[in-house]
Short mmCIF file of C-alpha atoms and ligand atoms in Angstrom, two decimals:
data_model
loop_
_atom_site.label_atom_id
_atom_site.label_comp_id
_atom_site.label_asym_id
_atom_site.label_seq_id
_atom_site.Cartn_x
_atom_site.Cartn_y
_atom_site.Cartn_z
CA MET A 3 46.65 111.82 161.85
CA ASN A 4 49.65 113.00 164.31
CA GLN A 5 47.40 112.22 167.81
CA GLN A 6 49.08 114.84 169.98
CA SER A 7 48.57 117.18 167.64
CA VAL A 8 45.39 117.78 167.48
CA ARG A 9 44.05 121.44 169.20
CA VAL A 10 40.00 122.92 168.25
CA ARG A 11 38.69 125.94 169.94
CA PHE A 12 35.19 127.09 170.46
CA ALA A 13 35.42 130.97 169.72
CA PRO A 14 32.21 132.90 170.52
CA SER A 15 31.51 136.59 170.40
CA PRO A 16 29.92 137.71 173.81
CA THR A 17 27.07 139.04 171.96
CA GLY A 18 24.15 137.46 173.81
CA PRO A 19 23.37 134.17 174.95
CA LEU A 20 24.54 131.23 173.28
CA HIS A 21 22.11 129.33 170.95
CA ILE A 22 22.14 125.62 170.99
CA GLY A 23 23.93 125.56 167.24
CA GLY A 24 26.85 127.27 169.28
CA VAL A 25 26.36 124.74 172.09
CA ARG A 26 26.38 121.69 168.91
CA THR A 27 29.73 123.51 167.23
CA ALA A 28 31.39 123.24 171.06
CA LEU A 29 30.21 120.15 171.78
CA TYR A 30 31.62 118.57 167.59
CA ASN A 31 34.95 120.39 168.94
CA TYR A 32 34.91 118.77 172.33
CA LEU A 33 34.18 115.36 171.25
CA PHE A 34 36.88 115.61 167.75
CA ALA A 35 39.64 117.03 170.70
CA LYS A 36 38.80 113.69 173.02
CA LYS A 37 38.28 111.23 170.36
CA ASN A 38 41.54 112.15 169.07
CA GLY A 39 43.99 113.17 172.42
CA GLY A 40 43.70 116.68 171.69
CA LYS A 41 42.92 119.75 173.34
CA PHE A 42 40.01 121.93 173.62
CA ILE A 43 39.91 125.62 173.86
CA LEU A 44 37.40 128.62 174.50
CA ARG A 45 38.74 131.80 172.90
CA ILE A 46 36.68 134.70 173.43
CA GLU A 47 36.21 136.91 170.40
CA ASP A 48 35.23 140.14 171.15
CA THR A 49 37.17 142.78 168.77
CA ASP A 50 33.60 144.18 167.83
CA GLN A 51 32.88 146.02 170.97
CA ASN A 52 29.44 147.78 169.69
CA ARG A 53 28.08 144.17 169.54
CA PHE A 54 29.13 143.01 173.26
CA VAL A 55 26.43 142.27 175.89
CA GLN A 56 27.02 142.50 179.79
CA GLY A 57 26.93 138.63 180.85
CA ALA A 58 27.08 136.65 177.71
CA GLU A 59 30.81 135.78 178.65
CA GLU A 60 29.84 134.72 181.84
CA TYR A 61 26.84 133.24 180.38
CA ILE A 62 28.89 131.22 178.07
CA VAL A 63 31.21 129.70 180.87
CA GLU A 64 28.56 128.96 182.75
CA SER A 65 26.45 126.42 180.19
CA PHE A 66 29.01 124.70 179.26
CA ALA A 67 29.50 123.95 183.08
CA TRP A 68 26.23 122.93 183.28
CA CYS A 69 26.67 120.50 179.82
CA GLY A 70 29.47 119.11 181.45
CA ILE A 71 31.73 120.23 178.56
CA GLU A 72 35.06 121.19 179.97
CA PHE A 73 37.98 122.75 178.46
CA ASP A 74 41.50 122.24 178.37
CA GLU A 75 42.72 126.03 177.91
CA GLY A 76 41.07 129.33 177.43
CA LEU A 77 38.98 131.63 179.36
CA THR A 78 38.79 130.80 182.68
CA LYS A 79 41.12 128.06 182.70
CA GLY A 80 44.46 130.29 181.36
CA GLY A 81 47.44 128.01 179.59
CA PRO A 82 50.54 128.63 177.50
CA PHE A 83 48.81 130.84 174.71
CA SER A 84 47.38 133.15 177.54
CA PRO A 85 45.54 136.03 177.07
CA TYR A 86 42.33 133.89 175.41
CA LYS A 87 40.15 136.99 175.18
CA GLN A 88 40.89 138.87 171.91
CA SER A 89 40.23 142.74 173.58
CA GLU A 90 43.48 141.84 175.76
CA ARG A 91 45.69 140.51 172.73
CA LYS A 92 45.13 143.61 170.80
CA GLN A 93 48.70 144.75 170.47
CA ILE A 94 49.27 141.60 168.63
CA TYR A 95 47.16 142.03 165.81
CA ALA A 96 48.63 145.51 164.63
CA GLU A 97 52.20 143.85 164.11
CA TYR A 98 50.42 141.15 161.79
CA ALA A 99 48.85 143.75 159.91
CA ARG A 100 51.62 145.78 159.09
CA LYS A 101 53.33 143.02 158.14
CA LEU A 102 50.45 142.38 155.64
CA ILE A 103 51.26 146.15 154.41
CA GLU A 104 54.99 145.38 154.23
CA ASN A 105 54.65 142.37 151.95
CA GLY A 106 51.91 144.10 149.52
CA SER A 107 49.16 141.86 150.85
CA ALA A 108 47.29 144.52 152.44
CA TYR A 109 46.78 148.43 152.18
CA TYR A 110 46.09 151.69 154.00
CA ALA A 111 42.70 152.84 152.76
CA PHE A 112 41.44 156.55 154.25
CA ASP A 113 37.59 156.31 152.45
CA THR A 114 35.35 157.63 154.91
CA PRO A 115 32.07 156.43 155.96
CA GLU A 116 30.27 159.16 154.28
CA GLU A 117 32.27 158.91 150.92
CA LEU A 118 31.38 154.84 150.85
CA SER A 119 27.66 155.78 151.54
CA VAL A 120 27.32 158.11 148.48
CA LEU A 121 29.37 155.67 146.48
CA ARG A 122 27.08 152.89 147.53
CA LYS A 123 24.05 155.38 147.14
CA GLN A 124 25.27 155.98 142.78
CA TYR A 125 25.38 152.53 142.46
CA GLU A 126 22.34 151.63 143.60
CA THR A 127 20.65 154.12 141.32
CA LYS A 128 22.15 152.22 138.54
CA LYS A 129 20.68 149.04 140.01
CA LYS A 130 24.41 147.48 140.74
CA THR A 131 25.93 146.98 143.86
CA PHE A 132 29.59 148.42 145.10
CA THR A 133 32.31 146.31 145.67
CA TYR A 134 35.23 147.48 147.10
CA ASN A 135 37.47 145.03 144.97
CA TRP A 136 39.91 145.14 142.14
CA ARG A 137 37.69 146.95 139.90
CA VAL A 138 37.50 150.10 142.00
CA HIS A 139 40.36 150.23 144.71
CA ASN A 140 42.94 152.02 142.48
CA VAL A 141 40.77 155.24 142.07
CA LEU A 142 39.60 155.27 145.73
CA ASN A 143 41.20 156.76 148.90
CA ASN A 144 43.99 154.45 149.32
CA ALA A 145 47.44 153.72 149.55
CA LEU A 146 47.13 151.64 146.35
CA ALA A 147 45.91 154.98 144.51
CA PHE A 148 47.95 157.59 146.19
CA GLY A 149 51.71 155.59 146.35
CA LYS A 150 53.60 155.05 149.31
CA GLU A 151 54.90 158.76 149.87
CA LYS A 152 51.48 160.26 149.83
CA THR A 153 49.87 157.46 151.79
CA GLU A 154 52.72 158.23 154.42
CA GLN A 155 52.02 162.24 154.57
CA ILE A 156 48.34 161.11 155.25
CA ILE A 157 48.87 158.70 157.99
CA ALA A 158 51.59 160.99 159.13
CA SER A 159 49.12 163.99 159.67
CA GLY A 160 46.36 161.94 162.01
CA ILE A 161 43.62 161.13 159.40
CA PRO A 162 41.88 157.97 160.60
CA TYR A 163 42.75 154.83 158.23
CA VAL A 164 41.72 151.39 157.90
CA ILE A 165 43.60 148.38 156.58
CA ARG A 166 41.80 146.62 153.70
CA PHE A 167 43.24 142.75 152.07
CA LYS A 168 43.96 143.20 148.67
CA MET A 169 41.74 140.65 147.21
CA PRO A 170 43.53 139.26 144.20
CA GLU A 171 41.64 139.70 140.89
CA ASN A 172 41.27 136.56 139.29
CA ARG A 173 42.18 133.67 141.60
CA THR A 174 40.50 130.68 142.21
CA ILE A 175 40.82 129.48 145.72
CA VAL A 176 40.46 125.55 146.01
CA MET A 177 39.42 124.76 149.38
CA ASP A 178 39.05 121.37 151.17
CA ASP A 179 36.86 121.01 153.86
CA LEU A 180 36.64 117.66 155.75
CA ILE A 181 32.38 118.09 155.47
CA ARG A 182 31.79 119.67 152.35
CA GLY A 183 34.96 118.20 150.73
CA LYS A 184 36.21 120.19 147.73
CA VAL A 185 35.26 124.19 147.33
CA GLU A 186 36.39 126.25 144.86
CA VAL A 187 35.81 130.15 144.83
CA ASN A 188 37.09 132.39 142.09
CA THR A 189 38.47 135.61 143.75
CA VAL A 190 36.30 138.15 141.40
CA VAL A 191 33.26 137.70 143.43
CA LEU A 192 35.04 139.01 146.23
CA ASP A 193 35.69 141.71 148.16
CA ASP A 194 38.61 143.71 149.85
CA LYS A 195 37.49 143.39 153.41
CA ILE A 196 38.88 145.68 156.28
CA ILE A 197 41.36 143.55 158.36
CA PHE A 198 41.92 146.32 160.62
CA LYS A 199 39.82 149.30 161.82
CA SER A 200 40.86 152.70 162.37
CA ASP A 201 40.23 152.39 166.25
CA GLY A 202 43.07 150.23 165.80
CA ILE A 203 41.32 146.77 166.44
CA PRO A 204 40.98 144.10 164.11
CA THR A 205 38.17 142.86 162.85
CA TYR A 206 37.17 139.21 163.20
CA HIS A 207 38.83 138.15 160.29
CA LEU A 208 42.67 139.07 160.86
CA ALA A 209 42.06 138.50 164.39
CA ASN A 210 40.85 135.04 164.04
CA VAL A 211 43.64 133.97 161.86
CA VAL A 212 46.42 135.42 163.79
CA ASP A 213 45.12 133.51 167.09
CA ASP A 214 44.36 130.31 165.09
CA HIS A 215 47.60 130.28 164.14
CA LEU A 216 49.75 131.72 167.61
CA MET A 217 47.42 129.14 168.96
CA GLU A 218 48.42 125.97 167.14
CA ILE A 219 44.97 125.33 166.24
CA SER A 220 44.95 122.11 164.06
CA HIS A 221 41.45 122.02 162.88
CA VAL A 222 38.99 124.81 162.54
CA ILE A 223 35.54 123.36 163.34
CA ARG A 224 32.66 125.94 163.32
CA GLY A 225 29.17 126.79 161.77
CA GLU A 226 28.37 126.68 157.83
CA GLU A 227 27.42 130.38 158.22
CA TRP A 228 31.83 130.94 158.27
CA LEU A 229 32.49 129.27 155.02
CA PRO A 230 32.10 132.63 152.95
CA SER A 231 34.74 133.64 154.90
CA LEU A 232 37.16 130.89 154.23
CA PRO A 233 38.61 132.34 150.88
CA LEU A 234 39.98 134.83 153.01
CA HIS A 235 40.93 133.31 155.69
CA ILE A 236 42.74 130.58 153.41
CA LEU A 237 44.29 134.06 151.87
CA LEU A 238 45.24 135.34 154.95
CA TYR A 239 47.28 132.55 156.32
CA LYS A 240 49.04 132.50 152.63
CA ALA A 241 49.90 136.14 152.77
CA LEU A 242 51.19 135.44 156.43
CA GLY A 243 53.59 132.59 155.24
CA TRP A 244 51.74 130.24 157.63
CA GLU A 245 50.51 126.88 156.90
CA THR A 246 46.43 126.60 157.05
CA PRO A 247 44.68 124.16 159.79
CA GLN A 248 42.25 122.20 158.43
CA PHE A 249 38.66 123.20 158.16
CA ALA A 250 34.84 121.51 158.89
CA HIS A 251 32.12 123.43 158.72
CA LEU A 252 29.38 122.37 160.27
CA PRO A 253 25.87 122.58 158.76
CA LEU A 254 23.40 124.51 159.74
CA LEU A 255 20.50 123.50 162.12
CA LEU A 256 16.91 124.21 160.76
CA LYS A 257 14.08 125.35 162.46
CA PRO A 258 11.07 122.37 162.95
CA ASP A 259 9.51 122.90 159.98
CA GLY A 260 12.72 122.95 157.63
CA LYS A 261 11.78 126.50 156.55
CA GLY A 262 15.12 128.59 157.40
CA LYS A 263 17.76 128.79 159.74
CA LEU A 264 16.61 127.69 163.80
CA SER A 265 17.31 131.42 165.61
CA LYS A 266 17.81 132.80 168.63
CA ARG A 267 14.05 134.01 168.29
CA ASP A 268 12.23 130.77 167.80
CA GLY A 269 12.49 129.47 170.94
CA ASP A 270 9.83 131.75 172.48
CA LYS A 271 8.04 131.91 168.90
CA LEU A 272 7.80 127.97 168.46
CA GLY A 273 7.35 127.13 171.93
CA PHE A 274 10.40 125.21 173.12
CA PRO A 275 14.04 126.26 174.67
CA VAL A 276 16.84 127.28 172.22
CA PHE A 277 19.41 128.29 175.17
CA PRO A 278 20.97 125.94 177.69
CA LEU A 279 20.34 128.23 180.47
CA GLN A 280 17.87 130.99 181.54
CA TRP A 281 18.91 134.59 179.76
CA ASN A 282 18.02 137.64 181.18
CA ASN A 283 18.64 140.27 179.00
CA PRO A 284 20.06 143.02 180.21
CA LYS A 285 18.37 145.63 177.71
CA THR A 286 14.98 144.86 177.83
CA GLY A 287 15.11 142.71 181.35
CA GLU A 288 13.18 140.16 179.36
CA THR A 289 14.05 136.05 180.31
CA THR A 290 13.99 133.70 177.74
CA ARG A 291 13.45 129.85 178.71
CA SER A 292 15.81 127.30 178.65
CA TYR A 293 16.76 123.54 178.58
CA CYS A 294 17.92 123.59 182.31
CA GLU A 295 14.65 125.75 183.27
CA ASP A 296 12.67 123.71 181.42
CA GLY A 297 13.58 120.37 183.51
CA TYR A 298 15.72 118.73 181.17
CA PHE A 299 18.82 116.99 182.27
CA PRO A 300 22.00 118.21 180.86
CA GLU A 301 23.32 113.99 179.87
CA ALA A 302 19.72 114.11 177.58
CA PHE A 303 20.39 117.46 176.32
CA ILE A 304 24.19 116.59 174.77
CA ASN A 305 22.92 113.66 173.72
CA MET A 306 19.93 115.14 171.46
CA LEU A 307 22.78 117.80 170.35
CA ALA A 308 25.44 115.34 169.81
CA LEU A 309 22.31 113.39 166.60
CA LEU A 310 21.55 116.84 165.26
CA GLY A 311 24.13 116.25 162.96
CA TRP A 312 26.43 113.43 163.45
CA ASN A 313 25.25 109.62 163.34
CA PRO A 314 27.27 106.58 164.78
CA GLY A 315 26.55 104.57 161.95
CA ASP A 316 23.96 102.30 163.26
CA GLU A 317 20.63 102.51 164.96
CA ARG A 318 21.57 103.44 168.60
CA GLU A 319 20.78 106.55 169.54
CA LEU A 320 21.55 106.81 173.57
CA PHE A 321 25.32 107.98 174.11
CA THR A 322 26.85 109.26 177.60
CA LEU A 323 29.56 111.81 176.91
CA ASP A 324 32.56 109.77 177.56
CA GLU A 325 30.86 106.90 174.62
CA LEU A 326 30.62 109.91 172.29
CA SER A 327 34.01 110.99 172.87
CA ARG A 328 35.36 107.72 172.37
CA ILE A 329 32.68 107.15 169.00
CA PHE A 330 32.93 110.61 167.43
CA SER A 331 34.23 111.17 164.14
CA LEU A 332 34.18 114.40 161.45
CA ASP A 333 33.38 111.24 158.53
CA ARG A 334 30.25 110.88 159.67
CA VAL A 335 28.73 114.89 160.40
CA GLY A 336 26.41 115.19 157.75
CA LYS A 337 26.15 117.84 155.18
CA SER A 338 22.42 118.22 154.77
CA ALA A 339 21.22 120.72 157.42
CA SER A 340 19.44 118.81 160.11
CA ARG A 341 15.84 120.00 161.33
CA PHE A 342 15.76 120.74 165.26
CA ASP A 343 12.70 118.18 167.04
CA PRO A 344 11.69 119.40 170.10
CA ASP A 345 9.54 116.12 170.23
CA LYS A 346 12.78 114.07 169.92
CA ALA A 347 14.64 116.61 172.55
CA ARG A 348 11.56 115.62 175.11
CA TRP A 349 11.78 112.07 174.26
CA PHE A 350 15.89 111.84 175.03
CA ASN A 351 14.78 113.32 178.58
CA HIS A 352 12.66 110.43 179.09
CA GLN A 353 15.01 107.82 177.77
CA TYR A 354 17.13 109.41 180.66
CA LEU A 355 14.28 109.96 183.19
CA ILE A 356 13.43 106.22 183.50
CA ARG A 357 17.27 105.45 183.62
CA LYS A 358 18.44 107.47 186.43
CA ASN A 359 17.44 105.23 190.06
CA ASN A 360 14.48 106.17 191.77
CA GLU A 361 16.50 107.72 195.07
CA GLU A 362 18.10 110.03 192.54
CA LEU A 363 15.03 111.19 191.10
CA THR A 364 13.34 111.31 194.61
CA LEU A 365 15.91 114.08 195.36
CA LEU A 366 14.82 116.29 193.03
CA PHE A 367 11.52 115.74 193.73
CA LEU A 368 11.16 116.47 197.44
CA PRO A 369 11.33 120.21 197.14
CA VAL A 370 8.26 119.78 194.69
CA LEU A 371 6.79 117.64 197.60
CA ILE A 372 7.64 120.13 200.38
CA GLU A 373 6.89 123.39 198.42
CA LYS A 374 3.19 121.34 198.43
CA GLY A 375 3.51 120.46 201.51
CA VAL A 376 3.61 117.04 201.76
CA LEU A 377 6.14 115.55 204.50
CA THR A 378 6.59 111.85 203.65
CA ASP A 379 9.34 109.81 203.81
CA SER A 380 11.87 109.90 201.01
CA SER A 381 11.82 105.99 200.50
CA PHE A 382 7.71 105.94 200.22
CA VAL A 383 8.69 108.78 197.73
CA ALA A 384 11.11 106.72 195.56
CA LYS A 385 8.70 104.03 195.76
CA VAL A 386 5.87 106.15 194.01
CA VAL A 387 8.61 107.57 191.72
CA GLY A 388 9.69 103.92 190.39
CA LEU A 389 5.65 103.58 189.87
CA ILE A 390 5.35 106.64 187.83
CA LYS A 391 8.18 107.49 185.98
CA ASP A 392 7.84 106.13 183.00
CA ARG A 393 4.98 108.26 182.14
CA ALA A 394 6.83 111.49 182.45
CA TYR A 395 9.22 113.15 180.40
CA PHE A 396 10.65 115.23 183.17
CA VAL A 397 10.77 115.44 187.40
CA GLY A 398 8.48 118.67 186.97
CA GLU A 399 5.62 116.38 185.69
CA PHE A 400 5.70 113.79 188.79
CA TRP A 401 3.65 115.72 190.67
CA GLU A 402 0.86 115.47 188.24
CA GLN A 403 1.31 111.91 187.88
CA SER A 404 1.29 111.01 191.86
CA TYR A 405 -0.47 113.59 193.71
CA PHE A 406 -2.76 111.04 194.88
CA PHE A 407 -0.40 108.52 196.56
CA PHE A 408 -0.14 111.89 199.05
CA LYS A 409 -3.79 112.78 199.76
CA ALA A 410 -6.96 110.81 199.01
CA PRO A 411 -9.15 112.45 196.66
CA ASP A 412 -11.07 115.72 197.45
CA GLU A 413 -13.40 115.42 194.44
CA TYR A 414 -14.00 112.66 192.29
CA ASP A 415 -14.02 113.62 188.08
CA ALA A 416 -17.78 114.07 187.44
CA LYS A 417 -17.18 112.78 183.90
CA ALA A 418 -15.83 109.06 185.40
CA VAL A 419 -18.69 109.60 187.91
CA LYS A 420 -21.62 109.62 185.59
CA LYS A 421 -19.94 106.96 183.09
CA HIS A 422 -19.35 104.27 186.10
CA TRP A 423 -21.25 105.07 189.53
CA LYS A 424 -24.05 102.83 188.94
CA ILE A 425 -26.27 101.76 191.52
CA LYS A 426 -24.72 98.56 191.38
CA SER A 427 -21.09 100.31 192.04
CA TYR A 428 -22.14 101.11 195.44
CA TYR A 429 -22.68 97.29 196.44
CA HIS A 430 -19.94 96.56 194.52
CA MET A 431 -17.31 98.51 196.60
CA VAL A 432 -19.02 97.71 200.06
CA GLU A 433 -18.22 94.13 199.03
CA LEU A 434 -14.82 94.89 197.88
CA LYS A 435 -13.79 96.44 201.07
CA GLU A 436 -14.99 93.72 203.47
CA ILE A 437 -12.39 91.45 200.82
CA LEU A 438 -9.51 93.97 201.42
CA ILE A 439 -9.92 94.06 204.88
CA ASN A 440 -9.21 90.45 205.21
CA ILE A 441 -6.34 89.98 202.91
CA ASP A 442 -3.43 88.91 204.86
CA ASP A 443 -0.49 89.78 201.91
CA PHE A 444 -1.25 93.10 200.69
CA SER A 445 1.02 92.82 197.96
CA SER A 446 0.28 93.84 194.26
CA GLU A 447 0.14 90.64 192.73
CA ASN A 448 -1.52 89.14 195.81
CA THR A 449 -4.35 91.53 195.97
CA GLU A 450 -4.50 91.51 192.01
CA THR A 451 -5.27 87.47 192.32
CA ILE A 452 -7.79 87.76 194.86
CA ILE A 453 -9.71 90.65 193.52
CA LYS A 454 -10.01 89.58 189.88
CA ASN A 455 -11.19 85.90 191.06
CA TRP A 456 -13.52 87.28 193.14
CA ILE A 457 -15.00 89.23 189.96
CA THR A 458 -14.49 86.37 187.58
CA GLU A 459 -16.52 84.37 190.34
CA LYS A 460 -19.35 86.76 191.03
CA LYS A 461 -19.19 87.88 187.07
CA TYR A 462 -19.47 91.29 188.03
CA GLY A 463 -17.36 92.62 185.36
CA THR A 464 -13.76 93.98 185.50
CA GLY A 465 -14.34 96.97 183.69
CA ALA A 466 -17.07 97.87 185.88
CA VAL A 467 -15.13 96.85 188.90
CA LEU A 468 -12.32 98.07 188.58
CA ASN A 469 -12.98 101.66 186.93
CA VAL A 470 -15.23 102.36 190.32
CA PHE A 471 -12.16 101.01 192.53
CA ARG A 472 -9.61 103.46 190.77
CA LEU A 473 -11.73 106.27 190.82
CA LEU A 474 -12.33 106.16 194.83
CA ILE A 475 -8.67 105.09 195.04
CA VAL A 476 -7.23 108.19 192.60
CA GLY A 477 -10.43 110.55 192.30
CA GLY A 478 -10.44 110.04 188.66
CA LEU A 479 -9.38 107.05 185.63
CA LYS A 480 -5.77 107.70 185.33
CA GLY A 481 -2.64 106.61 186.89
CA PRO A 482 -0.08 103.33 187.01
CA HIS A 483 -1.44 99.92 187.56
CA LEU A 484 -4.16 99.85 190.60
CA PHE A 485 -2.81 97.01 192.23
CA ASP A 486 0.62 98.70 192.47
CA ILE A 487 -1.08 101.74 193.73
CA ILE A 488 -3.40 100.06 195.91
CA SER A 489 -0.28 98.13 197.64
CA LEU A 490 1.90 101.35 198.00
CA LEU A 491 -0.89 103.07 199.81
CA GLY A 492 -1.41 100.07 202.02
CA GLN A 493 -4.37 98.34 203.24
CA GLN A 494 -5.69 100.83 206.19
CA GLU A 495 -5.36 103.46 203.28
CA THR A 496 -6.83 101.76 201.08
CA VAL A 497 -9.83 101.02 203.04
CA TRP A 498 -10.25 103.92 204.12
CA ARG A 499 -10.57 106.05 200.82
CA ILE A 500 -12.91 103.28 199.61
CA GLU A 501 -15.41 104.45 202.80
CA LYS A 502 -14.58 107.70 202.01
CA GLY A 503 -15.91 107.38 198.36
CA LEU A 504 -18.94 105.48 199.54
CA HIS A 505 -19.42 108.41 201.94
CA GLU A 506 -19.06 111.27 199.41
CA LEU A 507 -20.76 109.34 196.22
CA GLY A 508 -23.44 107.57 197.98
CA ARG A 509 -25.81 105.53 196.62
CA ASN A 510 -26.77 106.18 192.96
CA GLU A 511 -30.44 105.29 193.04
N1 LIG B 614 33.41 134.20 166.46
C1 LIG B 614 33.12 133.79 165.45
C2 LIG B 614 31.64 133.42 166.24
O1 LIG B 614 30.78 134.26 167.01
C3 LIG B 614 33.73 132.47 165.34
C4 LIG B 614 33.66 131.85 164.33
C5 LIG B 614 34.87 130.89 163.96
O2 LIG B 614 34.55 129.60 164.80
O3 LIG B 614 35.99 130.93 163.10
O4 LIG B 614 30.77 132.01 165.79
#
């Protein structure tokens, strides 16, 4: 492959928030460009004004900024093929539509929506489906039926028209897809698609092909849902006398149970996010959850998406965007659809969380502590974070895993008290308190050795003593290694918590 010539694009329609399937498509394009020293372009395909949603374009740009996916050219970047928004390129498409008419690949059609709807109904009553194609196009209201002169008269009289592509009757189109291999379709099953609408705006098909050509796109990497449009696109390239780019259609993302495509609505229904950033629906006022607001790190999100359909060829699972940029290839994108696994997404976040240094995590945790009214120095928080991060998937879980480092228990878990607070417990704790007061080196290892030796010597039973000890320090039977906890709390606080527990739980007689 000529390394200089790789140019790929992500071409979303701003019809709503970007779903993770779209982010994956963009990511694979980005990685492919990086791997091949190419360029990655963001083009907005907004020819269908009826489906335009306020804020969607900004959302797309902000989502990629959050993900760390950068474009080389496009919407916010500009570049040699500006503008990158189809609504600002309207005048370009008309010229190509005219060219297609002139060379007989397309024709004017005047059928009104009402006429077409009547035809559809007539076919339905005969249990057939109406298709605007070679079987019927010579007898409908169009240039093929009327001839050149009459067509020109109609147009001159101001009657609205669309332009349809004249799909050949019986031709096998052979498509070479970089992921699916060879795909063949006979045009007999295809219709004469509208490529230019009566409002003077092209449909997706024409605009997409024209722009991919003019923007010198070398590889079209997009979702499998566009595969049915590929024969038309290939014929459009041919009819315009252009070379086709290479195509790669990415398999679908499926719901976690494998039943059906992962849709925009699944996130709220199935309890996991499907959008990168929070989306406030301007029409309904509803807000949908997202990876960012749910506490995912963008690196974890990207890593998870990269592996949903692509594999590195070995067992490795953790990759930075840079590493992915070096090893990504379309040969390792599977042909079959990938099932989205929300647990695996959480797992990825956990992997990134435990690898982050404690100081960085502390900065993320501090606002929570402030909100909880905890004032403490950040080096202490960093130590706490170091002890608990192994147990959390998200920074948002840190408080639940660590609140006992910041305040002594107000109450003690009733079940644990019932089970473990025996008559002897009180006396064990009184004795333990004396031992703790006399320890000089309050490190985790030293306190553990001294206390375990004492338990063994006295034959008190490790469980019996340590469960109660933990209960008084933490308020329940949870948390990291007990000796790590007390070492961090320090001698004074540890002793005080035992005294408090003795006082509050009292003798159990
Ligand atoms: N505008 C299309 C979309 O919204 C782009 C399809 C393509 O990449 O060709 O997905």
